[in-house]
Amino acid sequence: MRIPEHLAIIMDGNGRWAEQRNLPRMLGHHHGVETAKVIIEECRRLRVPYLTLYAFSSENWGRPDEEVDALMSLLNTFLERELQSLLTHRIRLNVIGSIRRLPAPVRETLVQTMERTASNRDMVLTLALSYGARDEIVEAARMLAHDAVAGLLDPSEIDEKTFSNALQTAGMPDPDFLIRTSGEMRISNFLLWQLAYAEIYVTPVLWPDFGVVDLHQALAEFGRRERRYGLTGGQLQHETRE
């Protein structure tokens, strides 16, 4: 099985999963957290170096206050509960997004977890929290403009590498594979710059039902893809022969 260097997942469908069963939406989120735990552990077993999960978007702040508060509490509980597992499996926690908008207790738990796992090297788990790719790109442009005005950066020297290094994912490879659950055909303001050449896989399975078998099916599909980066198949074959 060919394993992506960086797997990104849009974990969608928790609410619909609950609604289809006439259950409270938060019960769907609770089941979604359990799914996340299973998928993280399986990715670690498969030796996926980088895993990024879209956990809470900047647009999600527009949901009802009671749901947002419950999601924040669920996130805090998950981090506290899974710290030992992250340490045992040598997984380093990373976060991208506007973390300053998160409640103080959640921010504190995030910082403590990142500090405790900072030396882990077997996998990098990145949670996208209060994250929006357009916000990230605007912030990167603003930072580069500030450096240019301050005379620290020559605008003519700004290239793709410079811009990538100004993003919150600096130091990580771009995702080469994106999985989206629930069947929605969009990327929902997620890693717009970084997903430029990612293979995309959409499954109708709702996130709480997405299991190890579903993950393996997705990875099998990734293994069948020919990644051309704008070249032709013939060119790739020629380069391979050389």
Tab-separated table of C-alpha atoms in Angstrom:
chain	number	residue	atom	x	y	z
A	1	MET	CA	0.000	0.000	0.000
A	2	ARG	CA	1.406	3.395	-1.015
A	3	ILE	CA	1.228	5.741	1.962
A	4	PRO	CA	0.881	9.511	1.505
A	5	GLU	CA	3.500	11.669	3.144
A	6	HIS	CA	0.828	14.095	4.303
A	7	LEU	CA	-2.798	13.018	4.636
A	8	ALA	CA	-5.442	15.700	5.195
A	9	ILE	CA	-9.015	14.847	6.186
A	10	ILE	CA	-12.184	16.947	6.180
A	11	MET	CA	-14.190	15.169	8.876
A	12	ASP	CA	-17.734	15.924	7.757
A	13	GLY	CA	-21.125	14.495	8.610
A	14	ASN	CA	-21.337	14.314	12.407
A	15	GLY	CA	-24.532	16.340	12.610
A	16	ARG	CA	-26.237	14.507	9.737
A	17	TRP	CA	-25.246	11.167	11.256
A	18	ALA	CA	-27.102	12.121	14.440
A	19	GLU	CA	-30.101	13.634	12.638
A	20	GLN	CA	-30.576	10.488	10.540
A	21	ARG	CA	-30.927	8.584	13.822
A	22	ASN	CA	-33.130	11.209	15.529
A	23	LEU	CA	-30.355	11.832	18.029
A	24	PRO	CA	-28.977	15.130	19.374
A	25	ARG	CA	-26.323	16.633	17.083
A	26	MET	CA	-23.751	16.573	19.874
A	27	LEU	CA	-24.010	12.806	20.050
A	28	GLY	CA	-22.819	12.761	16.451
A	29	HIS	CA	-19.824	14.891	17.434
A	30	HIS	CA	-19.032	12.518	20.301
A	31	HIS	CA	-19.029	9.583	17.893
A	32	GLY	CA	-16.915	11.656	15.516
A	33	VAL	CA	-14.269	12.107	18.194
A	34	GLU	CA	-14.109	8.358	18.698
A	35	THR	CA	-13.669	7.919	14.941
A	36	ALA	CA	-10.849	10.466	14.962
A	37	LYS	CA	-9.066	8.490	17.659
A	38	VAL	CA	-9.302	5.262	15.636
A	39	ILE	CA	-8.090	6.918	12.425
A	40	ILE	CA	-5.191	8.661	14.176
A	41	GLU	CA	-4.011	5.388	15.660
A	42	GLU	CA	-4.324	3.552	12.333
A	43	CYS	CA	-2.412	6.293	10.502
A	44	ARG	CA	0.309	6.002	13.109
A	45	ARG	CA	0.385	2.227	12.615
A	46	LEU	CA	0.650	2.724	8.845
A	47	ARG	CA	3.480	5.213	9.403
A	48	VAL	CA	1.799	8.236	7.860
A	49	PRO	CA	4.308	11.011	8.697
A	50	TYR	CA	1.842	13.926	8.681
A	51	LEU	CA	-1.894	13.849	9.402
A	52	THR	CA	-4.006	17.014	9.386
A	53	LEU	CA	-7.621	16.988	10.568
A	54	TYR	CA	-10.093	19.782	9.854
A	55	ALA	CA	-11.670	19.896	13.283
A	56	PHE	CA	-13.334	23.347	13.557
A	57	SER	CA	-13.503	25.958	10.811
A	58	SER	CA	-13.610	29.728	11.211
A	59	GLU	CA	-17.151	29.539	9.803
A	60	ASN	CA	-18.189	27.118	12.557
A	61	TRP	CA	-18.249	30.014	15.014
A	62	GLY	CA	-21.580	30.926	13.397
A	63	ARG	CA	-23.266	27.816	14.804
A	64	PRO	CA	-25.599	28.103	17.835
A	65	ASP	CA	-23.720	29.114	20.986
A	66	GLU	CA	-24.693	25.957	22.846
A	67	GLU	CA	-23.264	23.767	20.094
A	68	VAL	CA	-20.028	25.766	19.917
A	69	ASP	CA	-19.621	25.627	23.706
A	70	ALA	CA	-20.222	21.870	23.678
A	71	LEU	CA	-17.695	21.381	20.874
A	72	MET	CA	-15.061	23.348	22.776
A	73	SER	CA	-15.681	21.254	25.886
A	74	LEU	CA	-15.464	18.075	23.814
A	75	LEU	CA	-12.173	19.220	22.297
A	76	ASN	CA	-10.712	19.987	25.711
A	77	THR	CA	-11.768	16.575	27.040
A	78	PHE	CA	-10.298	14.827	23.997
A	79	LEU	CA	-6.930	16.542	24.415
A	80	GLU	CA	-6.722	15.747	28.122
A	81	ARG	CA	-7.785	12.146	27.588
A	82	GLU	CA	-5.481	11.451	24.645
A	83	LEU	CA	-2.271	13.013	25.935
A	84	GLN	CA	-0.881	9.725	27.182
A	85	SER	CA	-1.719	8.024	23.883
A	86	LEU	CA	0.115	10.762	21.962
A	87	LEU	CA	3.147	10.279	24.166
A	88	THR	CA	3.032	6.480	23.935
A	89	HIS	CA	2.800	6.543	20.137
A	90	ARG	CA	5.328	9.369	19.816
A	91	ILE	CA	2.884	11.673	18.037
A	92	ARG	CA	3.568	15.407	18.070
A	93	LEU	CA	0.526	17.676	18.276
A	94	ASN	CA	0.451	20.770	16.088
A	95	VAL	CA	-2.332	23.344	15.621
A	96	ILE	CA	-3.209	25.774	12.831
A	97	GLY	CA	-5.914	28.421	12.899
A	98	SER	CA	-6.915	31.516	14.884
A	99	ILE	CA	-6.278	29.929	18.250
A	100	ARG	CA	-6.723	33.230	20.055
A	101	ARG	CA	-10.477	32.875	19.460
A	102	LEU	CA	-10.628	29.622	21.400
A	103	PRO	CA	-11.736	29.690	25.064
A	104	ALA	CA	-8.837	30.169	27.479
A	105	PRO	CA	-9.080	26.659	29.027
A	106	VAL	CA	-8.889	25.074	25.563
A	107	ARG	CA	-5.912	27.247	24.571
A	108	GLU	CA	-4.114	26.286	27.768
A	109	THR	CA	-4.713	22.577	27.199
A	110	LEU	CA	-3.543	22.896	23.582
A	111	VAL	CA	-0.341	24.669	24.572
A	112	GLN	CA	0.393	22.156	27.328
A	113	THR	CA	-0.226	19.219	24.977
A	114	MET	CA	1.995	20.698	22.269
A	115	GLU	CA	4.748	21.320	24.791
A	116	ARG	CA	4.503	17.801	26.228
A	117	THR	CA	4.617	16.180	22.765
A	118	ALA	CA	7.145	18.534	21.147
A	119	SER	CA	9.960	15.960	21.097
A	120	ASN	CA	7.870	13.225	19.458
A	121	ARG	CA	9.055	12.342	15.972
A	122	ASP	CA	7.016	9.388	14.675
A	123	MET	CA	4.042	11.406	13.387
A	124	VAL	CA	2.846	15.009	13.324
A	125	LEU	CA	-0.860	15.367	14.061
A	126	THR	CA	-2.157	18.803	13.102
A	127	LEU	CA	-5.576	19.996	14.199
A	128	ALA	CA	-7.100	22.808	12.156
A	129	LEU	CA	-9.034	24.766	14.782
A	130	SER	CA	-10.832	28.038	14.150
A	131	TYR	CA	-9.146	27.689	10.782
A	132	GLY	CA	-9.923	29.337	7.454
A	133	ALA	CA	-7.547	29.127	4.500
A	134	ARG	CA	-8.440	32.581	3.164
A	135	ASP	CA	-7.660	34.101	6.554
A	136	GLU	CA	-4.360	32.225	6.579
A	137	ILE	CA	-3.415	33.496	3.102
A	138	VAL	CA	-4.378	37.087	3.928
A	139	GLU	CA	-2.346	36.941	7.148
A	140	ALA	CA	0.673	35.600	5.252
A	141	ALA	CA	0.376	38.372	2.649
A	142	ARG	CA	0.067	40.952	5.410
A	143	MET	CA	3.194	39.627	7.142
A	144	LEU	CA	5.232	39.666	3.929
A	145	ALA	CA	4.014	43.194	3.126
A	146	HIS	CA	5.031	44.346	6.600
A	147	ASP	CA	8.509	42.879	6.140
A	148	ALA	CA	8.799	44.525	2.730
A	149	VAL	CA	7.804	47.951	4.078
A	150	ALA	CA	10.292	47.511	6.925
A	151	GLY	CA	13.038	46.827	4.411
A	152	LEU	CA	13.506	43.245	5.601
A	153	LEU	CA	12.307	41.688	2.359
A	154	ASP	CA	12.734	42.575	-1.296
A	155	PRO	CA	9.286	42.158	-2.922
A	156	SER	CA	10.929	40.969	-6.142
A	157	GLU	CA	12.340	37.994	-4.246
A	158	ILE	CA	8.959	36.701	-3.057
A	159	ASP	CA	8.331	33.319	-4.655
A	160	GLU	CA	6.229	30.242	-3.867
A	161	LYS	CA	8.727	29.023	-1.275
A	162	THR	CA	8.752	32.404	0.475
A	163	PHE	CA	4.978	32.480	0.578
A	164	SER	CA	4.706	28.879	1.780
A	165	ASN	CA	7.083	29.673	4.623
A	166	ALA	CA	4.776	32.511	5.696
A	167	LEU	CA	1.834	30.134	6.098
A	168	GLN	CA	0.970	28.340	9.328
A	169	THR	CA	1.984	25.029	7.767
A	170	ALA	CA	5.570	26.187	7.225
A	171	GLY	CA	7.996	23.311	7.676
A	172	MET	CA	5.473	20.657	6.651
A	173	PRO	CA	5.140	19.100	3.201
A	174	ASP	CA	1.960	19.982	1.331
A	175	PRO	CA	-0.759	17.324	1.597
A	176	ASP	CA	-0.526	14.801	-1.213
A	177	PHE	CA	-3.902	13.224	-0.373
A	178	LEU	CA	-7.178	14.744	0.847
A	179	ILE	CA	-10.089	12.653	2.110
A	180	ARG	CA	-13.517	14.205	2.562
A	181	THR	CA	-16.342	12.273	4.150
A	182	SER	CA	-20.136	12.776	3.745
A	183	GLY	CA	-20.079	13.124	-0.050
A	184	GLU	CA	-19.795	16.914	-0.261
A	185	MET	CA	-17.850	18.005	-3.371
A	186	ARG	CA	-15.977	20.979	-1.977
A	187	ILE	CA	-12.911	21.736	0.129
A	188	SER	CA	-14.627	24.280	2.400
A	189	ASN	CA	-11.874	26.874	2.785
A	190	PHE	CA	-9.365	24.233	3.886
A	191	LEU	CA	-5.657	24.504	2.977
A	192	LEU	CA	-6.385	26.298	-0.300
A	193	TRP	CA	-2.720	26.971	-1.073
A	194	GLN	CA	-1.362	23.685	0.208
A	195	LEU	CA	-3.840	21.437	-1.637
A	196	ALA	CA	-2.816	22.685	-5.085
A	197	TYR	CA	-1.549	19.268	-6.225
A	198	ALA	CA	-3.271	16.972	-3.729
A	199	GLU	CA	-5.204	13.936	-4.881
A	200	ILE	CA	-8.813	14.273	-3.688
A	201	TYR	CA	-10.992	11.399	-2.509
A	202	VAL	CA	-14.641	11.906	-1.561
A	203	THR	CA	-16.677	9.196	0.141
A	204	PRO	CA	-20.404	9.301	0.964
A	205	VAL	CA	-19.661	7.694	4.341
A	206	LEU	CA	-20.439	10.066	7.209
A	207	TRP	CA	-17.494	10.687	9.505
A	208	PRO	CA	-18.774	8.742	12.567
A	209	ASP	CA	-19.095	5.663	10.324
A	210	PHE	CA	-15.673	6.089	8.684
A	211	GLY	CA	-13.547	3.221	9.916
A	212	VAL	CA	-10.253	1.480	9.271
A	213	VAL	CA	-11.660	-0.391	6.272
A	214	ASP	CA	-12.799	2.905	4.717
A	215	LEU	CA	-9.372	4.418	5.327
A	216	HIS	CA	-7.667	1.472	3.634
A	217	GLN	CA	-10.020	1.749	0.654
A	218	ALA	CA	-9.136	5.418	0.305
A	219	LEU	CA	-5.412	4.698	0.539
A	220	ALA	CA	-5.749	1.918	-2.029
A	221	GLU	CA	-7.306	4.459	-4.395
A	222	PHE	CA	-4.442	6.857	-3.676
A	223	GLY	CA	-2.014	4.103	-4.614
A	224	ARG	CA	-3.711	3.729	-8.005
A	225	ARG	CA	-3.478	7.418	-8.848
A	226	GLU	CA	-0.788	8.683	-11.216
A	227	ARG	CA	0.501	11.987	-9.863
A	228	ARG	CA	1.582	13.984	-12.924
A	229	TYR	CA	2.053	17.539	-11.589
A	230	GLY	CA	1.061	18.979	-14.964
A	231	LEU	CA	3.183	16.566	-16.989
A	232	THR	CA	1.941	13.824	-19.303
A	233	GLY	CA	1.934	10.163	-18.416
A	234	GLY	CA	4.529	9.581	-21.127
A	235	GLN	CA	6.861	12.148	-19.599
A	236	LEU	CA	6.583	10.494	-16.198
A	237	GLN	CA	7.356	7.087	-17.682
A	238	HIS	CA	10.385	8.540	-19.438
A	239	GLU	CA	11.647	10.110	-16.199
A	240	THR	CA	11.101	6.817	-14.371
A	241	ARG	CA	13.117	4.905	-16.969
A	242	GLU	CA	15.971	7.387	-16.618
